[in-house]
mmCIF file of C-alpha atoms in Angstrom:
data_model
loop_
_atom_site.group_PDB
_atom_site.id
_atom_site.type_symbol
_atom_site.label_atom_id
_atom_site.label_comp_id
_atom_site.label_asym_id
_atom_site.label_seq_id
_atom_site.Cartn_x
_atom_site.Cartn_y
_atom_site.Cartn_z
ATOM 1 C CA UNK A 1 -0.080 19.363 -76.380
ATOM 2 C CA UNK A 2 -0.002 16.014 -74.689
ATOM 3 C CA UNK A 3 -1.663 15.284 -71.360
ATOM 4 C CA UNK A 4 1.477 15.860 -69.294
ATOM 5 C CA UNK A 5 2.095 19.261 -70.908
ATOM 6 C CA UNK A 6 -1.523 20.225 -70.291
ATOM 7 C CA UNK A 7 -1.236 19.283 -66.616
ATOM 8 C CA UNK A 8 1.943 21.340 -66.251
ATOM 9 C CA UNK A 9 0.316 24.310 -67.978
ATOM 10 C CA UNK A 10 -2.745 23.927 -65.763
ATOM 11 C CA UNK A 11 -0.641 24.035 -62.598
ATOM 12 C CA UNK A 12 1.233 27.092 -63.857
ATOM 13 C CA UNK A 13 -2.035 28.904 -64.623
ATOM 14 C CA UNK A 14 -3.506 27.987 -61.235
ATOM 15 C CA UNK A 15 -0.404 29.310 -59.502
ATOM 16 C CA UNK A 16 -0.540 32.577 -61.427
ATOM 17 C CA UNK A 17 -4.258 32.887 -60.629
ATOM 18 C CA UNK A 18 -3.552 32.459 -56.896
ATOM 19 C CA UNK A 19 -0.765 35.039 -57.077
ATOM 20 C CA UNK A 20 -3.052 37.547 -58.782
ATOM 21 C CA UNK A 21 -5.751 36.895 -56.210
ATOM 22 C CA UNK A 22 -3.271 37.651 -53.434
ATOM 23 C CA UNK A 23 -2.082 40.797 -55.218
ATOM 24 C CA UNK A 24 -5.640 42.102 -55.647
ATOM 25 C CA UNK A 25 -6.433 41.357 -52.008
ATOM 26 C CA UNK A 26 -3.270 43.152 -50.866
ATOM 27 C CA UNK A 27 -4.069 46.228 -52.948
ATOM 28 C CA UNK A 28 -7.623 46.377 -51.655
ATOM 29 C CA UNK A 29 -6.497 45.818 -48.060
ATOM 30 C CA UNK A 30 -3.880 48.558 -48.396
ATOM 31 C CA UNK A 31 -6.605 50.922 -49.546
ATOM 32 C CA UNK A 32 -5.048 51.450 -52.955
ATOM 33 C CA UNK A 33 -6.728 54.187 -54.923
ATOM 34 C CA UNK A 34 -5.441 52.775 -58.215
ATOM 35 C CA UNK A 35 -8.718 51.245 -59.346
ATOM 36 C CA UNK A 36 -7.414 50.866 -62.898
ATOM 37 C CA UNK A 37 -4.609 48.577 -61.741
ATOM 38 C CA UNK A 38 -7.014 46.519 -59.639
ATOM 39 C CA UNK A 39 -9.417 46.217 -62.580
ATOM 40 C CA UNK A 40 -6.596 45.065 -64.864
ATOM 41 C CA UNK A 41 -5.501 42.424 -62.380
ATOM 42 C CA UNK A 42 -9.075 41.182 -62.016
ATOM 43 C CA UNK A 43 -9.463 41.037 -65.795
ATOM 44 C CA UNK A 44 -6.246 39.022 -66.046
ATOM 45 C CA UNK A 45 -7.593 36.661 -63.368
ATOM 46 C CA UNK A 46 -10.737 36.106 -65.429
ATOM 47 C CA UNK A 47 -8.703 35.301 -68.554
ATOM 48 C CA UNK A 48 -6.647 32.831 -66.537
ATOM 49 C CA UNK A 49 -9.805 31.240 -65.148
ATOM 50 C CA UNK A 50 -11.106 30.764 -68.693
ATOM 51 C CA UNK A 51 -7.833 29.142 -69.757
ATOM 52 C CA UNK A 52 -7.920 26.897 -66.682
ATOM 53 C CA UNK A 53 -11.482 25.837 -67.483
ATOM 54 C CA UNK A 54 -10.581 25.060 -71.096
ATOM 55 C CA UNK A 55 -7.672 22.856 -70.077
ATOM 56 C CA UNK A 56 -9.750 21.100 -67.402
ATOM 57 C CA UNK A 57 -12.435 20.398 -70.006
ATOM 58 C CA UNK A 58 -9.804 18.924 -72.298
ATOM 59 C CA UNK A 59 -8.360 16.731 -69.554
ATOM 60 C CA UNK A 60 -11.718 15.686 -68.079
ATOM 61 C CA UNK A 61 -14.267 15.254 -70.864
ATOM 62 C CA UNK A 62 -17.946 15.170 -69.933
ATOM 63 C CA UNK A 63 -19.281 11.707 -69.270
ATOM 64 C CA UNK A 64 -22.986 11.223 -69.721
ATOM 65 C CA UNK A 65 -24.254 8.853 -67.044
#
């Protein structure tokens, strides 16, 4: 993937992560008793966060000062 594709993918992943965060918050606020669904959403959020971190590392390599 080139840099532009990575940036687009990164924005898509960030958007999905925000959406999942809102969904989890709504379920918790509504007092949902479906803990399995909440756990699955949280697990998906963690996978997205890992993917986001990997892309950010690719786009912004470490610079030793």
